[in-house]
PDB file of C-alpha atoms and ligand atoms in Angstrom:
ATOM      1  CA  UNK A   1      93.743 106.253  83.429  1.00 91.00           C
ATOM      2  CA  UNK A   2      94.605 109.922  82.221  1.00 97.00           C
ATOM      3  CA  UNK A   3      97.425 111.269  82.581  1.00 98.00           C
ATOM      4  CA  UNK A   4      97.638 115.165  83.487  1.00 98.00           C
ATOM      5  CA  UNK A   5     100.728 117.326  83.384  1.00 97.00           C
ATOM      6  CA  UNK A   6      98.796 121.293  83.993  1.00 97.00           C
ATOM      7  CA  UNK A   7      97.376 122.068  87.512  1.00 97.00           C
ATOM      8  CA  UNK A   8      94.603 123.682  85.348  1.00 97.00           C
ATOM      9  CA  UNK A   9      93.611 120.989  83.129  1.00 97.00           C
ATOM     10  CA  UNK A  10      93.765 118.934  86.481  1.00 98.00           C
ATOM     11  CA  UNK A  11      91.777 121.473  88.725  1.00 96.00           C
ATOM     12  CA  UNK A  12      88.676 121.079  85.808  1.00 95.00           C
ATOM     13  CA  UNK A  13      89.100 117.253  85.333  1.00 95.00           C
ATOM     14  CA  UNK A  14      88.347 117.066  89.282  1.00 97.00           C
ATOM     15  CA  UNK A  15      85.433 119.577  89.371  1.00 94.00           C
ATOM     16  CA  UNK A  16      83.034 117.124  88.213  1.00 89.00           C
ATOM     17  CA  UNK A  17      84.171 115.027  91.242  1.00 90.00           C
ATOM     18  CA  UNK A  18      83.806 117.499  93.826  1.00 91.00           C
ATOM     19  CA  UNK A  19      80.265 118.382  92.381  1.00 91.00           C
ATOM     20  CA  UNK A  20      79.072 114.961  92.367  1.00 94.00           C
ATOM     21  CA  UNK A  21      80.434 115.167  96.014  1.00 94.00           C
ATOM     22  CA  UNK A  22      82.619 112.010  94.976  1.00 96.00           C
ATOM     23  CA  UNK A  23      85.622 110.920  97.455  1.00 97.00           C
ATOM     24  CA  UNK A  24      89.384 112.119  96.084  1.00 98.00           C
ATOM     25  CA  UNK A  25      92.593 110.102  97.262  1.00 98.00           C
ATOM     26  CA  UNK A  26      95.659 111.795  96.750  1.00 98.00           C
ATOM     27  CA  UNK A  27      99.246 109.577  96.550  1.00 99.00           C
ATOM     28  CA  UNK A  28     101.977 112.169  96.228  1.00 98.00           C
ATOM     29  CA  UNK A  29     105.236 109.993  95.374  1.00 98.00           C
ATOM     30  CA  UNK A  30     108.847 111.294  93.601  1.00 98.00           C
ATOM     31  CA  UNK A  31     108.222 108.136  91.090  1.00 97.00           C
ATOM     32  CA  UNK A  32     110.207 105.180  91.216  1.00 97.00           C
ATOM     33  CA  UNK A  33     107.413 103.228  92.072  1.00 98.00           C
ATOM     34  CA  UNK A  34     107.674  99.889  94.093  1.00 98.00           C
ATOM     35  CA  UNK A  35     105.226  97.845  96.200  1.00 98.00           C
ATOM     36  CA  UNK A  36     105.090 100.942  99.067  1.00 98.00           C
ATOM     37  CA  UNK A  37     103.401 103.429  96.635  1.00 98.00           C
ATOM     38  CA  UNK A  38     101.579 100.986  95.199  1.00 98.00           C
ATOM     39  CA  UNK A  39     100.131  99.745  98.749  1.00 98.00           C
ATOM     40  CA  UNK A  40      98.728 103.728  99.302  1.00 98.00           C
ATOM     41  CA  UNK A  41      97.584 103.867  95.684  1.00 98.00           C
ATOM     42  CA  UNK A  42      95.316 100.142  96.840  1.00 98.00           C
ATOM     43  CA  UNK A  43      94.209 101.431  99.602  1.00 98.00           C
ATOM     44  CA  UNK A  44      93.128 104.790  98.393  1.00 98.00           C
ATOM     45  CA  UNK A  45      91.101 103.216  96.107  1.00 98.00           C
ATOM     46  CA  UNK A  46      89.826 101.022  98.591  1.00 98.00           C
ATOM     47  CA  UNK A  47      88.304 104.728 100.414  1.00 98.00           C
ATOM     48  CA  UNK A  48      87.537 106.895  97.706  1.00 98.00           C
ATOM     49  CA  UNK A  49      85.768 107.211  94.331  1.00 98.00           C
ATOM     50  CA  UNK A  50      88.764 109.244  92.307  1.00 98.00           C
ATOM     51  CA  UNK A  51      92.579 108.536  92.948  1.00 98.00           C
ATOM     52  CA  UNK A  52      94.970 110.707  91.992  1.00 98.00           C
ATOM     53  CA  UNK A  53      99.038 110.090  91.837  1.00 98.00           C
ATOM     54  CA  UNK A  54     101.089 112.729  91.908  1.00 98.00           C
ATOM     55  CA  UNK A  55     104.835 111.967  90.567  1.00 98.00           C
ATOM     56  CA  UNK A  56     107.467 115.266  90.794  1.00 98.00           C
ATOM     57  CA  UNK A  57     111.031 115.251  92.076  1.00 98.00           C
ATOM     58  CA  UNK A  58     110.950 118.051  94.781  1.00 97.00           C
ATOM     59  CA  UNK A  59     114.484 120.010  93.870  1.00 96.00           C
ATOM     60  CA  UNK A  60     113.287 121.894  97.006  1.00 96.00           C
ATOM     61  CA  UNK A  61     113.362 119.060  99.233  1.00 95.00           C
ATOM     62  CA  UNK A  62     117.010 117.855  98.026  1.00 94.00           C
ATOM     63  CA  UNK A  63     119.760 119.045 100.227  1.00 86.00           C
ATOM     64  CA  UNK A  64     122.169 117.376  98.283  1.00 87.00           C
ATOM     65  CA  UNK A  65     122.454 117.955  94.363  1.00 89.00           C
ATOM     66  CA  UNK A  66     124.093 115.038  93.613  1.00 88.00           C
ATOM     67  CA  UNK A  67     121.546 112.857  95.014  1.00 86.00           C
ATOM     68  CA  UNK A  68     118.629 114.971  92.966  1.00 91.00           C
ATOM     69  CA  UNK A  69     120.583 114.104  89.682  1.00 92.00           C
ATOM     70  CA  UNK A  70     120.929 110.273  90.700  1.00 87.00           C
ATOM     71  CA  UNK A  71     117.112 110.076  91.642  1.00 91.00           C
ATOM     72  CA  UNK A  72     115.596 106.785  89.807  1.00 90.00           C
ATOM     73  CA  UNK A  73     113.486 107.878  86.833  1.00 93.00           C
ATOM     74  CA  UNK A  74     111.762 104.862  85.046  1.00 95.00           C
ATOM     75  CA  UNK A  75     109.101 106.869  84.318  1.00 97.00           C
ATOM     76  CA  UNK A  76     107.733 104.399  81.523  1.00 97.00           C
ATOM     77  CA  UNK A  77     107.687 101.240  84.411  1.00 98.00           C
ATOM     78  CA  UNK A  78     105.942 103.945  86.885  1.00 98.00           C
ATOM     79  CA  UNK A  79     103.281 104.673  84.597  1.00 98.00           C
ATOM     80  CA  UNK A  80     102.861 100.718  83.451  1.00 98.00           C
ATOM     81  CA  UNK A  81     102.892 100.005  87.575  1.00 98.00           C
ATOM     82  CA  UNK A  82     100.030 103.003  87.753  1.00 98.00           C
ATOM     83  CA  UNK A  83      98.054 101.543  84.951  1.00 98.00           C
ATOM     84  CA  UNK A  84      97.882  98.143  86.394  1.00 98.00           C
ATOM     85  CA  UNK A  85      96.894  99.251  90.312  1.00 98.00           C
ATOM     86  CA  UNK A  86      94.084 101.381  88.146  1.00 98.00           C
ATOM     87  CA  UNK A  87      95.181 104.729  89.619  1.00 98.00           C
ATOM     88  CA  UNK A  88      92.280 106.628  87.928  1.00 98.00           C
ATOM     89  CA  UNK A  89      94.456 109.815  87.434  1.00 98.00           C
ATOM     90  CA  UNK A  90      98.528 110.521  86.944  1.00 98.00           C
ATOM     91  CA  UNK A  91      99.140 113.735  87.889  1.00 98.00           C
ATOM     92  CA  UNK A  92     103.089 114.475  85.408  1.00 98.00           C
ATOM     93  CA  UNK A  93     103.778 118.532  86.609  1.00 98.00           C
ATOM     94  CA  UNK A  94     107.271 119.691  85.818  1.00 97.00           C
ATOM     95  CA  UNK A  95     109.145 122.365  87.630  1.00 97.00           C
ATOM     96  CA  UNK A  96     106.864 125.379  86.514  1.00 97.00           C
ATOM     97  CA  UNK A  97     104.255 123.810  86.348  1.00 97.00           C
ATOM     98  CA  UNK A  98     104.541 123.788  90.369  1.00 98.00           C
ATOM     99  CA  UNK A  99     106.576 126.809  91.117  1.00 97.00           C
ATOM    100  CA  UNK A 100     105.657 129.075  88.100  1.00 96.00           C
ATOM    101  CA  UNK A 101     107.408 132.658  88.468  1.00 96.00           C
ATOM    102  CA  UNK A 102     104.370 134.332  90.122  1.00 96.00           C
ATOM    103  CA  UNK A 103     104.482 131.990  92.587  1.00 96.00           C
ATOM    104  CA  UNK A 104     105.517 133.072  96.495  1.00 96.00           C
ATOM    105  CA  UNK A 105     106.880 131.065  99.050  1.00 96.00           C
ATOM    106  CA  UNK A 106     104.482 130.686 102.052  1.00 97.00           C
ATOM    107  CA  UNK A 107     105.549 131.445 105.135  1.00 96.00           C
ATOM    108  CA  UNK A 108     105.531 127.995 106.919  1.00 96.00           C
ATOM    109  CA  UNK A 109     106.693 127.097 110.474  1.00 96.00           C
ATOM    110  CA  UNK A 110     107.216 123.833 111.602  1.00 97.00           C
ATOM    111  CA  UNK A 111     108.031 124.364 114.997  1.00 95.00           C
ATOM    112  CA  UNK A 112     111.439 123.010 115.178  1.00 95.00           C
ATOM    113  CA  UNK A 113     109.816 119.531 113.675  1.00 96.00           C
ATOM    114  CA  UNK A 114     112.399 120.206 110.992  1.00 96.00           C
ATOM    115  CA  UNK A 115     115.375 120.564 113.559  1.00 95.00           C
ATOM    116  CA  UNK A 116     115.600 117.219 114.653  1.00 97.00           C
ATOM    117  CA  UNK A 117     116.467 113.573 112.923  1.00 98.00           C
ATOM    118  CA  UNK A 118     116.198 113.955 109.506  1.00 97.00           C
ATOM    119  CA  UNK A 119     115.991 117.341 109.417  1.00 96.00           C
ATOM    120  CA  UNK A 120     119.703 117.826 111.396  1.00 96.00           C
ATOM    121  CA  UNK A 121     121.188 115.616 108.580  1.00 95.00           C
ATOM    122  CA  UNK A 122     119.203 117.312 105.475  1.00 95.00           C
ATOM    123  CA  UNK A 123     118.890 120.866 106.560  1.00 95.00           C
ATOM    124  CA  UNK A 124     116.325 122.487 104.329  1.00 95.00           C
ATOM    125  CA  UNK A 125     115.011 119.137 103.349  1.00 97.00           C
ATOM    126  CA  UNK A 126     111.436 119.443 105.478  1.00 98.00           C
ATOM    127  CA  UNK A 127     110.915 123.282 104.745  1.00 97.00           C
ATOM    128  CA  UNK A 128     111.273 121.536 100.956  1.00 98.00           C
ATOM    129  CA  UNK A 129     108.768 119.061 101.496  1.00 98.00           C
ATOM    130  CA  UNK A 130     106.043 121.274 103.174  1.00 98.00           C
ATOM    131  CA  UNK A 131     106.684 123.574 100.791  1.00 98.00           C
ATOM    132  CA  UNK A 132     105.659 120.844  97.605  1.00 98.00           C
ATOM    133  CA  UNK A 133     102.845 118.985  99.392  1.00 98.00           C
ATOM    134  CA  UNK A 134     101.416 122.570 100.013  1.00 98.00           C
ATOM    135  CA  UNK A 135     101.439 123.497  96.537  1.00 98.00           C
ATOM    136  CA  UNK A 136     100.276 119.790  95.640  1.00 98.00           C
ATOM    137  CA  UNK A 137      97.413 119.941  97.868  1.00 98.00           C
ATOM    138  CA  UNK A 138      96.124 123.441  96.642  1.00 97.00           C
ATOM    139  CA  UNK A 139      95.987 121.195  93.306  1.00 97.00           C
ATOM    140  CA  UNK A 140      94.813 118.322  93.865  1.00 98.00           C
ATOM    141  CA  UNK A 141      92.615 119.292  97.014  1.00 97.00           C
ATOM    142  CA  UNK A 142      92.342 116.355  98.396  1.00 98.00           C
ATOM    143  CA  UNK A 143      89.716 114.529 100.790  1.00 98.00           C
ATOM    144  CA  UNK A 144      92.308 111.879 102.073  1.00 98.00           C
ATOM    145  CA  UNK A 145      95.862 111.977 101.629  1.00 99.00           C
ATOM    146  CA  UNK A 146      98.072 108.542 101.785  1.00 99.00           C
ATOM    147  CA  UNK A 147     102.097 108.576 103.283  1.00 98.00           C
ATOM    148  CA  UNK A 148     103.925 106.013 104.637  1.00 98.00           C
ATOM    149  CA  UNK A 149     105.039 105.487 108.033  1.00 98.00           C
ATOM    150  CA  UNK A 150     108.589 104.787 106.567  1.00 98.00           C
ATOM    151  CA  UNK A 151     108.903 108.539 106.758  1.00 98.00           C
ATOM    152  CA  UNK A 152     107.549 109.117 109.676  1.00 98.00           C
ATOM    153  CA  UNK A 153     109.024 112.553 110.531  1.00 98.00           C
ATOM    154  CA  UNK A 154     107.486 113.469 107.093  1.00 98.00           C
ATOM    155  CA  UNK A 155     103.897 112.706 108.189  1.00 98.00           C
ATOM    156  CA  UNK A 156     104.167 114.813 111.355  1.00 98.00           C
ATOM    157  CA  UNK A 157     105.374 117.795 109.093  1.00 98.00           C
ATOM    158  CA  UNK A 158     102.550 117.335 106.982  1.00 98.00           C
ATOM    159  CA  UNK A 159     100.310 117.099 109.306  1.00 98.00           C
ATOM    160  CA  UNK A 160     101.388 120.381 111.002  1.00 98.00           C
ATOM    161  CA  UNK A 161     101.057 121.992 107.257  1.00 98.00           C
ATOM    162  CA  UNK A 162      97.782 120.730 107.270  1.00 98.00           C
ATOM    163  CA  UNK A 163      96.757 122.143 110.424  1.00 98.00           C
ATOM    164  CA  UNK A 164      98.288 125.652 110.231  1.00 98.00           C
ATOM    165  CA  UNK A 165      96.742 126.461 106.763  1.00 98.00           C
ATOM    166  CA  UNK A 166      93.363 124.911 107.368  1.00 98.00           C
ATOM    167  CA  UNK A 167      93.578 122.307 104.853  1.00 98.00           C
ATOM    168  CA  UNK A 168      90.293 119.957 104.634  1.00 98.00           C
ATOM    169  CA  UNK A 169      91.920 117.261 104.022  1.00 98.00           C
ATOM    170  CA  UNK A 170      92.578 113.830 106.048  1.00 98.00           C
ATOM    171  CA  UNK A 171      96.327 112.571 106.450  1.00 98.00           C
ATOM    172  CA  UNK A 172      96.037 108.982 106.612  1.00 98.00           C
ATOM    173  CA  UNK A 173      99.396 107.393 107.609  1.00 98.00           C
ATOM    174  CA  UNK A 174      99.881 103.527 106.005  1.00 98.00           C
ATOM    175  CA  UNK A 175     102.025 100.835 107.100  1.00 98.00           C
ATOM    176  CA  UNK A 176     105.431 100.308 105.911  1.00 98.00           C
ATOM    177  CA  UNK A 177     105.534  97.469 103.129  1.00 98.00           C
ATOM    178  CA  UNK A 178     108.906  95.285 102.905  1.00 98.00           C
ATOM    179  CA  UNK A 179     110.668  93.043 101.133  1.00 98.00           C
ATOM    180  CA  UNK A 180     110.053  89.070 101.765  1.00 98.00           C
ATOM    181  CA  UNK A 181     113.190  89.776 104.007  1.00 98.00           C
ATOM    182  CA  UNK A 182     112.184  92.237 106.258  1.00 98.00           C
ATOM    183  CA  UNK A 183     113.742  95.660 104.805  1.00 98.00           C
ATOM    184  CA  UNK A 184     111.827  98.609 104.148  1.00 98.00           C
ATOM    185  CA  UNK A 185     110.834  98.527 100.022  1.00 98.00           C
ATOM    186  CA  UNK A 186     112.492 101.869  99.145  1.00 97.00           C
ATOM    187  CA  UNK A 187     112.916 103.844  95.704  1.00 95.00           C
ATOM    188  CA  UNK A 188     116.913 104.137  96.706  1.00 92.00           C
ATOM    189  CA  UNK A 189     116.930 100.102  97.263  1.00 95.00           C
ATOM    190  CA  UNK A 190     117.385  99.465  93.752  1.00 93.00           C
ATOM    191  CA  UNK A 191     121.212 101.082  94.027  1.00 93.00           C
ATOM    192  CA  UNK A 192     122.366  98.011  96.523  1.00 97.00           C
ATOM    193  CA  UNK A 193     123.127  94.963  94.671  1.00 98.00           C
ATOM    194  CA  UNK A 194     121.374  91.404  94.887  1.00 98.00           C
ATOM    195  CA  UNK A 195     123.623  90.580  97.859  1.00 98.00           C
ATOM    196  CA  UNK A 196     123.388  93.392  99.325  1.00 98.00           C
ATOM    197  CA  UNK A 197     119.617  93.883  99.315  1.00 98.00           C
ATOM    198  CA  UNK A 198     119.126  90.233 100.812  1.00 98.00           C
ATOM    199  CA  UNK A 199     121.313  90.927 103.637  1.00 98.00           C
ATOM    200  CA  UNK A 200     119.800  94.269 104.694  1.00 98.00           C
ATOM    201  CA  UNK A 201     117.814  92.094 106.769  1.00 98.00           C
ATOM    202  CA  UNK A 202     119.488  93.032 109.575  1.00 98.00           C
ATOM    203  CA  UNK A 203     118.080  96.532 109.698  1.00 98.00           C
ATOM    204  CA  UNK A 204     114.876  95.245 110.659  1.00 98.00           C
ATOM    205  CA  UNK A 205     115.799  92.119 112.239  1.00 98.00           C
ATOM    206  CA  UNK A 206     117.510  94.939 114.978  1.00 98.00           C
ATOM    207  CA  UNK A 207     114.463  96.960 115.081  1.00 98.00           C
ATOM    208  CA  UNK A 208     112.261  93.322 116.132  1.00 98.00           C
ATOM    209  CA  UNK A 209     115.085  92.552 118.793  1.00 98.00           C
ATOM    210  CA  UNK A 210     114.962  96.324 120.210  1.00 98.00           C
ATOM    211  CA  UNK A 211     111.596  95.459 120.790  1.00 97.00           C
ATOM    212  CA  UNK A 212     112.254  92.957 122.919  1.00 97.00           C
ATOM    213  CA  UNK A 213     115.001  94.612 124.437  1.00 97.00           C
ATOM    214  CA  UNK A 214     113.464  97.304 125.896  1.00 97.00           C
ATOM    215  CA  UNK A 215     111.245  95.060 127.881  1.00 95.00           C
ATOM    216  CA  UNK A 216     113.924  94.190 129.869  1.00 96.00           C
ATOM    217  CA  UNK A 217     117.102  96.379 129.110  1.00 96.00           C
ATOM    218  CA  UNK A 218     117.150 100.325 130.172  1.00 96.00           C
ATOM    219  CA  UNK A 219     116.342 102.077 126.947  1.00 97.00           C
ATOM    220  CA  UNK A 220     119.971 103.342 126.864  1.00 97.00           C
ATOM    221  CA  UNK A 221     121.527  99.785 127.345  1.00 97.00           C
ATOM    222  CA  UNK A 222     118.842  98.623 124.482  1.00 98.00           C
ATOM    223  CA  UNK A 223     120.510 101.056 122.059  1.00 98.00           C
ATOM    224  CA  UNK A 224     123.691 100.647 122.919  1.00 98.00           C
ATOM    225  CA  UNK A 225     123.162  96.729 122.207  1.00 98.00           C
ATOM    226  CA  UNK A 226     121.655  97.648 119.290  1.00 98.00           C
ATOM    227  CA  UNK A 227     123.895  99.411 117.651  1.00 98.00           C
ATOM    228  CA  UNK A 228     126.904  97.350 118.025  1.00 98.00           C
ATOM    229  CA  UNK A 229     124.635  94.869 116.463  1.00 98.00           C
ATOM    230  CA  UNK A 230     125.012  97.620 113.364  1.00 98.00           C
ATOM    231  CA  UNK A 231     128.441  98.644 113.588  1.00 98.00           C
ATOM    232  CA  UNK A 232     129.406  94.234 113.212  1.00 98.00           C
ATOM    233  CA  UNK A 233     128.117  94.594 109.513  1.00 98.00           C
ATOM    234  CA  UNK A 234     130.073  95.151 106.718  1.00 98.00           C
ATOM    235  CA  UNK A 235     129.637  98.968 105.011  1.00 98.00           C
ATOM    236  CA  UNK A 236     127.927 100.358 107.738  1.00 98.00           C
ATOM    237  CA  UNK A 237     127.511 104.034 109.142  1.00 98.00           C
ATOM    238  CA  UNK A 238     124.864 105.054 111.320  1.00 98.00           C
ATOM    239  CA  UNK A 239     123.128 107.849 110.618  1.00 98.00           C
ATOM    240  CA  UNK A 240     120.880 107.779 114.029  1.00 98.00           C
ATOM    241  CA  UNK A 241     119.460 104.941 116.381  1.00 98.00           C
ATOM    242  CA  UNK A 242     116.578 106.515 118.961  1.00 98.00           C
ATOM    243  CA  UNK A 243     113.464 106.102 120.576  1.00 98.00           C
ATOM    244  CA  UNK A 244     111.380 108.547 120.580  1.00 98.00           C
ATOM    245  CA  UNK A 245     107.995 110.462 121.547  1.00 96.00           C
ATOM    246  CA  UNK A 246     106.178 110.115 118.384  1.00 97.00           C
ATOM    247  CA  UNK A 247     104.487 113.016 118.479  1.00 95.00           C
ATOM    248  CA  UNK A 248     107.219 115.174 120.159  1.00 95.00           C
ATOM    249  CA  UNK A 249     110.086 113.443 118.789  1.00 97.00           C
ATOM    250  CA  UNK A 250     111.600 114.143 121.459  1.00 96.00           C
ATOM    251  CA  UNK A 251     114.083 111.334 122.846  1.00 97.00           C
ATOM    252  CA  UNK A 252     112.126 108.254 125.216  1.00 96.00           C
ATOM    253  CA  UNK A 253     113.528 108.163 129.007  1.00 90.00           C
ATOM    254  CA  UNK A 254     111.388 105.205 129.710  1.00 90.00           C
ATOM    255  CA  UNK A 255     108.876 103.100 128.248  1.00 90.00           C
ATOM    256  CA  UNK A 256     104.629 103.183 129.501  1.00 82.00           C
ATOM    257  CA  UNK A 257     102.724 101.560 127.696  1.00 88.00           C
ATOM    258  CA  UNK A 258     103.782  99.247 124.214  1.00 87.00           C
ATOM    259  CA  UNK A 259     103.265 100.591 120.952  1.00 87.00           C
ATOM    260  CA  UNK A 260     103.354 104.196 122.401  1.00 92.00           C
ATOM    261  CA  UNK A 261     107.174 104.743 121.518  1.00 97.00           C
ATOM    262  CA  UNK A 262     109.091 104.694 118.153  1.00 98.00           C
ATOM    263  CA  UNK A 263     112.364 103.038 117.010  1.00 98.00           C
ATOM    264  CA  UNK A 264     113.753 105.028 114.205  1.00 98.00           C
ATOM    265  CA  UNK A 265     117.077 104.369 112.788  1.00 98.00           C
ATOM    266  CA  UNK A 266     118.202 105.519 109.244  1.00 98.00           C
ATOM    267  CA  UNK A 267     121.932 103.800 108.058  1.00 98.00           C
ATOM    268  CA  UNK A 268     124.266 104.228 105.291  1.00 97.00           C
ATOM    269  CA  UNK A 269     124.415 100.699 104.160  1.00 98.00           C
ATOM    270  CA  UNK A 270     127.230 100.845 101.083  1.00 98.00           C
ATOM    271  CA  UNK A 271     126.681 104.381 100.551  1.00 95.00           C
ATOM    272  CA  UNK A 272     122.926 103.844 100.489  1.00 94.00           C
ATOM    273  CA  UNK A 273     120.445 106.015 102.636  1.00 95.00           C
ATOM    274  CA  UNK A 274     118.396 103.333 104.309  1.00 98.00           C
ATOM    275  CA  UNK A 275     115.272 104.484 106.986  1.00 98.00           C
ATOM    276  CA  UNK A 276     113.259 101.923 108.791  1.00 98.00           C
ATOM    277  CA  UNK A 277     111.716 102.612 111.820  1.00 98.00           C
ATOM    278  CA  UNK A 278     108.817 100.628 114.520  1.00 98.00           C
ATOM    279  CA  UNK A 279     106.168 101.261 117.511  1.00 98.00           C
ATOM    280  CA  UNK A 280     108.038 100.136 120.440  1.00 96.00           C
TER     281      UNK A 280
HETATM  282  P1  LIG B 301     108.594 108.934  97.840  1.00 90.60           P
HETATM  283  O1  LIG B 301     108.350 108.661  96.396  1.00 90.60           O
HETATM  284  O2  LIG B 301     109.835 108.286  98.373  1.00 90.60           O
HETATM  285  O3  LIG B 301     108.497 110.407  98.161  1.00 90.60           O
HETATM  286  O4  LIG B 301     107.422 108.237  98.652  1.00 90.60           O
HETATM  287  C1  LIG B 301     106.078 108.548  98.378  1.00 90.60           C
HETATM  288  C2  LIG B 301     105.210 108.009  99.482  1.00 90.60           C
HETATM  289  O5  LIG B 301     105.342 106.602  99.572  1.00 90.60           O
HETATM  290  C3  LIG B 301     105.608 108.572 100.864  1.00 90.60           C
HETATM  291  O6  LIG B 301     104.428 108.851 101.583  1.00 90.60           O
HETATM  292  C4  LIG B 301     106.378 107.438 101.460  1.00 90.60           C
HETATM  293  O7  LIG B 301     106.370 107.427 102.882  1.00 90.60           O
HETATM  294  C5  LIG B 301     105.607 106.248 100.908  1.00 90.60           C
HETATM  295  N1  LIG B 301     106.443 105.044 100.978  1.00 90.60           N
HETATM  296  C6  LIG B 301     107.740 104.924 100.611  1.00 90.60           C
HETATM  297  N2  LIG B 301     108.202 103.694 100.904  1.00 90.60           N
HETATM  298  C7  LIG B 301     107.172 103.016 101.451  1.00 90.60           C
HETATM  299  C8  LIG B 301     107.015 101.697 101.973  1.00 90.60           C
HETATM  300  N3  LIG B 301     108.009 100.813 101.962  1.00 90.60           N
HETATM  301  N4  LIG B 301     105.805 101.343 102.472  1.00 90.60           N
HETATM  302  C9  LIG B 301     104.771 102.227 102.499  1.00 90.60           C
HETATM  303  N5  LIG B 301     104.853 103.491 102.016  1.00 90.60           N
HETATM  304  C10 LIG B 301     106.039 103.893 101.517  1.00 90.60           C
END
């Protein structure tokens, strides 16, 4: 495992790869590390020859400074958790190391992608993120690139980053990896407590019962059921609770065929960002 703070140093580690024509898997993650990162990292190294891991705190992407200065950093566990998974490369940048003074912000539009959801409740937050995984890409240059479903609005914006600047390189979208319990393993998870954590359950217990739901509820009656199911717990606000188009993201009137909708709710359980979402 090396670890690599310098896009330069990086860039001519990697050359030998590309000239060898070897496979590179890129995991960009915020650090934090739990058994959702790791799960990309496993399966990137299941597809490709080199793997890097990216880990950088996006100030960009953080609409909220008081959530950028509480962002988990066990950096010593990450890189122990990266050793063990046998990510061949750690990729450490700091701030200027990313955005040094020469460099320019592209011009990026993501078609009102970054209007909607997420992006209504963290204004700036996707122009943030496209803006990073850009400049990350242009680094690492990646043949396949790993994100989880968990963010799901995240992978279309990528993907529309991808497409408007031409990048060669694959976005591969991977399943969402939970806890025994059912809830959506998450680097913010670690701020509920034991109790807490066990009984956030219900988030995707809801989302398994919406399933059903729609199959013989109206989708607006579903919801509606749904989210009363929320409101009964303890220490929770609801961000949002929709089904969608998932490539439009626009809201669902009616159901075709299963599996082509998605169920995305995000809650504040005990001040506590939580996003989960399904195929309904
Ligand atoms: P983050 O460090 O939160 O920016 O996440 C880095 C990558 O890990 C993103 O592509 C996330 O979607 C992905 N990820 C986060 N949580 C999970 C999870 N529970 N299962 C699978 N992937 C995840």
């Amino acid at each position: 495992m090396i670890v690599i703070k310098s896009p330069v140093d990086l860039e001519n580690l990697l050359l030998k790869s590309r000239v060898d024509n070897k496979k590179i898997g890129f995991v960009a993650t915020m650090g934090a590390l739990h058994g959702g990162h790791i799960s990309l990292i496993e399966r990137s190294k299941i597809e490709n020859d080199t793997t890097v891991c990216s880990i950088f705190i996006n100030p960009k992407q953080f609409n909220n400074s008081n959530d950028l200065e509480n962002y988990p950093k066990p950096i010593e566990n990450d890189l122990k958790l990266l050793t063990e998974v046998g990510t061949d490369i750690i990729f450490l940048p700091n701030y200027e190391d990313i955005y040094p003074e020469t460099y320019i912000e592209p011009e990026i539009n993501l078609y009102g992608l970054d209007n909607v959801l997420e992006g209504l409740i963290r204004p700036g937050h996707f122009k943030g993120v496209a803006l990073v995984v850009k400049r990350l890409f242009d680094c690492v240059k990646p043949d396949i690139a790993y994100f989880g479903q968990k963010d799901y609005q995240q992978t279309l914006v990528i993907k529309e980053i991808v497409k408007q600047f031409n990048i060669p390189t694959e976005v591969a979208v991977c399943n969402i990896l939970r806890d025994e319990n059912g809830l959506a393993m998450s680097s913010r998870n670690i701020r509920l407590n034991n109790e807490q954590r066990e009984h956030a359950s219900f988030i995707y217990n809801m989302l398994l019962q919406l399933k059903e739901d729609v199959k013989v509820l109206t989708i607006k009656d579903a919801l509606i059921k749904a989210e009363n199911v929320l409101l009964k717990e303890e220490g929770v606000q609801i961000d949002y609770l929709t089904i969608v188009n998932p490539q439009t993201l626009l809201p669902e009137e009616s159901l075709t065929t299963e599996n082509s909708s998605l169920a995305l709710v995000v809650v504040n359980y005990f001040g506590v960002r939580l996003l989960d979402n399904i195929y309904i």
